[in-house]
C-alpha positions as MATLAB code, in Angstrom:
seq = 'AAAILSLSHQLGGQPAERCAEFGEQAGMVCSLIQEAARSGGGWAGSSSCPPQEQVASLLSLLSLNAHAICDAELQEIGIGLYPLAALANHDCDPTAAQSFGAAGKLTLRALRPLAAGEAVTIGYVDLAAAASERRQALRSSYLFTCECRACEEALAPTPAARKREAARCEAAASLREEQRAELAAIDAADWEAALRRSTRAAEIAASLLPPGAPALGLQLLRAGKIHAHCGSLRESVGYLRRATEVLQAVHGEAAPLVRDAAEMLRGAQLELAYGDNSAAS';
ca = [
      57.796   50.869   17.789;
      57.181   54.597   18.242;
      56.478   55.021   14.522;
      53.932   52.201   14.627;
      52.215   53.478   17.774;
      51.942   56.934   16.221;
      49.533   55.548   13.597;
      45.805   55.893   14.185;
      43.907   52.880   15.533;
      40.403   54.449   15.763;
      39.183   51.544   17.877;
      36.358   53.713   19.196;
      35.254   54.486   15.639;
      35.034   50.859   14.565;
      31.587   49.281   14.140;
      30.410   47.412   17.221;
      30.776   44.042   15.472;
      34.417   44.686   14.582;
      35.154   45.998   18.085;
      33.793   42.742   19.454;
      35.962   40.745   17.030;
      39.075   42.683   18.035;
      38.178   42.129   21.688;
      37.877   38.368   21.174;
      41.114   38.229   19.195;
      42.883   40.321   21.845;
      41.722   37.889   24.503;
      43.202   34.997   22.537;
      46.491   36.860   22.069;
      46.712   37.643   25.785;
      45.993   34.024   26.641;
      48.798   32.893   24.323;
      51.193   35.416   25.878;
      50.310   34.273   29.383;
      50.770   30.645   28.380;
      54.151   31.484   26.863;
      55.112   33.291   30.076;
      54.179   30.281   32.184;
      56.306   28.028   29.989;
      59.304   30.367   30.160;
      58.808   32.429   26.979;
      57.864   35.634   28.756;
      56.681   38.870   27.132;
      59.449   41.326   26.331;
      61.456   39.884   29.193;
      58.543   40.038   31.622;
      55.864   37.643   32.795;
      53.205   40.344   32.403;
      50.805   40.715   29.489;
      49.751   44.060   27.999;
      46.183   45.101   28.768;
      43.614   43.432   26.521;
      42.302   46.828   25.378;
      45.808   47.797   24.236;
      46.076   44.596   22.209;
      42.643   45.298   20.671;
      43.837   48.799   19.753;
      46.911   47.310   18.039;
      44.706   44.913   16.060;
      42.528   47.839   14.967;
      45.667   49.778   14.024;
      46.829   46.842   11.926;
      43.496   46.560   10.125;
      43.578   50.243    9.154;
      47.256   50.683    8.312;
      48.654   47.372    7.059;
      49.422   46.837    3.388;
      48.465   43.675    1.562;
      51.770   42.319    0.260;
      51.210   41.264   -3.344;
      53.373   39.655   -5.966;
      53.895   41.337   -9.332;
      50.610   39.863  -10.600;
      48.674   41.376   -7.666;
      48.174   38.021   -5.919;
      48.077   38.633   -2.171;
      50.782   36.695   -0.335;
      50.741   38.337    3.102;
      50.372   41.571    5.027;
      52.946   44.025    6.306;
      52.973   47.156    8.418;
      55.055   49.962    6.913;
      54.765   53.053    9.140;
      56.025   55.524    6.541;
      54.025   54.127    3.635;
      50.948   53.977    5.877;
      50.958   57.786    5.829;
      50.079   57.778    2.113;
      46.396   58.635    1.778;
      43.954   57.083   -0.654;
      42.880   58.697   -3.899;
      40.794   57.164   -6.664;
      43.258   58.700   -9.145;
      46.458   58.070   -7.158;
      49.784   59.762   -7.792;
      51.813   56.664   -6.862;
      51.683   52.874   -6.723;
      53.328   50.416   -4.391;
      55.268   47.294   -5.302;
      57.007   44.684   -3.177;
      60.483   43.247   -3.613;
      62.716   40.801   -1.783;
      61.813   40.188    1.873;
      58.654   42.257    1.427;
      60.464   45.533    0.778;
      57.865   48.120   -0.223;
      58.620   50.742   -2.871;
      56.381   53.652   -3.818;
      56.876   55.028   -7.334;
      55.265   58.141   -8.756;
      52.902   57.468  -11.653;
      53.287   60.992  -12.989;
      55.485   64.020  -12.249;
      54.706   65.464   -8.809;
      54.947   69.133   -7.952;
      56.688   70.207   -4.757;
      54.299   69.631   -1.878;
      51.885   67.483   -3.902;
      50.527   64.553   -1.903;
      51.747   61.016   -2.491;
      48.544   58.977   -2.726;
      47.789   55.348   -3.495;
      44.680   53.293   -4.183;
      43.324   51.328   -1.228;
      40.504   49.567   -3.108;
      39.572   48.336   -6.578;
      39.795   51.472   -8.700;
      37.745   49.954  -11.524;
      34.691   49.857   -9.267;
      32.000   52.516   -9.417;
      32.372   55.470   -7.068;
      29.527   54.296   -4.838;
      31.199   50.876   -4.490;
      34.577   52.429   -3.754;
      33.111   54.695   -1.083;
      31.317   51.789    0.542;
      34.499   49.670    0.582;
      36.559   52.525    2.037;
      33.978   53.323    4.692;
      33.706   49.659    5.674;
      37.434   48.883    5.775;
      39.075   52.233    6.545;
      36.352   54.267    8.290;
      36.370   57.305    6.013;
      34.321   58.693    3.164;
      36.370   59.421    0.072;
      35.990   63.002   -1.089;
      38.486   62.909   -3.957;
      37.618   64.751   -7.150;
      36.681   61.532   -8.980;
      34.155   60.556   -6.296;
      32.744   64.051   -5.899;
      32.179   64.366   -9.646;
      30.765   60.863  -10.021;
      28.336   61.234   -7.116;
      27.221   64.792   -7.771;
      23.426   65.132   -7.295;
      22.675   65.703  -10.974;
      20.871   63.519  -13.529;
      23.972   63.412  -15.737;
      26.194   62.232  -12.875;
      23.690   59.575  -11.823;
      23.533   58.316  -15.398;
      27.348   58.112  -15.615;
      27.548   56.305  -12.272;
      24.952   53.752  -13.372;
      26.878   53.163  -16.600;
      30.100   52.713  -14.625;
      28.435   50.177  -12.327;
      27.435   48.182  -15.410;
      30.908   48.497  -16.936;
      32.600   47.346  -13.707;
      30.326   44.296  -13.576;
      31.082   43.596  -17.250;
      34.811   43.812  -16.584;
      34.595   41.246  -13.788;
      32.580   38.918  -16.025;
      34.926   39.322  -19.009;
      37.961   38.613  -16.818;
      36.301   35.551  -15.313;
      35.410   34.240  -18.766;
      38.866   35.128  -20.096;
      40.624   33.039  -17.439;
      38.175   30.180  -17.913;
      38.856   30.195  -21.661;
      42.618   30.170  -21.044;
      42.266   27.193  -18.695;
      40.180   25.398  -21.360;
      42.689   26.329  -24.104;
      39.799   27.932  -26.004;
      41.986   30.591  -27.585;
      39.314   32.072  -29.820;
      37.150   32.804  -26.790;
      40.174   33.940  -24.769;
      41.111   36.387  -27.524;
      37.601   37.827  -27.666;
      37.246   38.098  -23.886;
      40.727   39.502  -23.359;
      40.253   42.183  -26.001;
      36.968   43.254  -24.436;
      38.400   43.172  -20.887;
      41.324   45.355  -21.941;
      38.970   47.882  -23.539;
      36.779   48.103  -20.440;
      39.754   48.219  -18.042;
      41.285   51.095  -19.998;
      38.014   53.021  -19.739;
      37.661   52.481  -15.974;
      41.146   52.445  -14.473;
      43.617   55.319  -14.109;
      46.249   55.119  -16.885;
      49.009   54.049  -14.484;
      47.053   51.441  -12.522;
      48.936   48.144  -11.993;
      45.741   46.197  -12.723;
      45.527   47.872  -16.136;
      49.116   46.902  -16.920;
      48.398   43.265  -16.107;
      45.233   43.202  -18.208;
      47.079   44.697  -21.173;
      49.874   42.171  -20.693;
      47.415   39.266  -20.784;
      45.811   40.668  -23.914;
      49.222   41.032  -25.552;
      50.182   37.452  -24.726;
      46.926   36.027  -26.050;
      47.073   38.052  -29.267;
      50.649   36.864  -29.812;
      49.608   33.255  -29.214;
      46.803   33.641  -31.738;
      49.097   35.243  -34.320;
      47.629   38.753  -34.089;
      51.082   40.297  -33.892;
      50.232   43.880  -34.715;
      47.614   43.999  -31.964;
      49.957   42.127  -29.633;
      52.688   44.730  -30.083;
      50.256   47.515  -29.207;
      49.075   45.822  -26.032;
      52.554   44.747  -24.955;
      53.979   48.237  -25.509;
      51.316   49.808  -23.313;
      51.638   47.061  -20.697;
      55.401   47.492  -20.490;
      55.059   51.238  -19.986;
      52.555   50.845  -17.158;
      54.349   47.991  -15.397;
      57.738   49.686  -15.640;
      56.330   52.786  -13.963;
      54.960   50.630  -11.135;
      57.762   48.091  -10.654;
      60.871   49.640  -12.206;
      62.664   48.396  -15.316;
      64.703   45.768  -13.416;
      61.663   43.846  -12.151;
      61.376   40.311  -13.619;
      57.801   40.920  -14.786;
      58.862   44.076  -16.621;
      61.869   42.381  -18.203;
      59.646   39.518  -19.365;
      57.106   41.940  -20.831;
      59.836   43.892  -22.621;
      61.287   40.650  -24.012;
      57.861   39.568  -25.271;
      57.438   42.968  -26.886;
      60.792   42.708  -28.680;
      59.948   39.188  -29.851;
      56.581   40.243  -31.229;
      58.127   43.273  -32.942;
      60.819   41.136  -34.582;
      58.310   38.526  -35.697;
      56.029   41.216  -37.080;
      58.911   42.894  -38.926;
      60.010   39.546  -40.355;
      56.488   38.835  -41.570;
      56.175   42.275  -43.156;
      59.529   41.862  -44.920;
      58.611   38.413  -46.152;
      55.323   39.724  -47.521;
      57.105   42.602  -49.249;
      59.580   40.308  -50.992;
];
């Protein structure tokens, strides 16, 4: 409890609308606690309820410090409060990534070698977004303005920086559209369209995301699967090799997703080698 309460809640720094929401939610929580006390449940062995302002502060703390618990494919399945991991700051080119195992166990793994004293940072928001979008999301959800090197360079007050930022905004929008169309084509079993969209999405993702980003690994994995399905084995091997490297760094080699990716890579390599040998003979 002490570790949790040591985290910042910044209730006073929240926008008025969010403060009001936390106040309403705190009132509901206190009412539930009082009802439980009347029916014999009690609160920590007492019939008293914590002050409503304290509950609102805890809700604010949760909103700022909780992690979205995601499966290996980055689908959100819950939230968790991890006091130690909550100390990891955001960076748009993070040094680490989080993954979740059995019972929601959180693991942070370095994405590159870290020097002694170097900060362990993670990404709080969509790292493929343009710097202006990332800053807005961080300010809205976490109450700070990102001043990492990537943001400072992207938002420098120069014509060249403004041109790059505009191009990145367009690329981020294109990535979202390509991914939407890619998934729609997969659902429709339109493999020609899926192949085209997946190839383009992988190219854009690689240009926008840090090289160790989990989202990049998943996009490369999808591209590798689709190329294999369509018989483009040489391209499939390239995508699957890169995907396996990224996902292993994030999840560890024992993770089911990583083992599956490695197995797909071996299968594509064997099939490609067999085809090359058959052609040679």
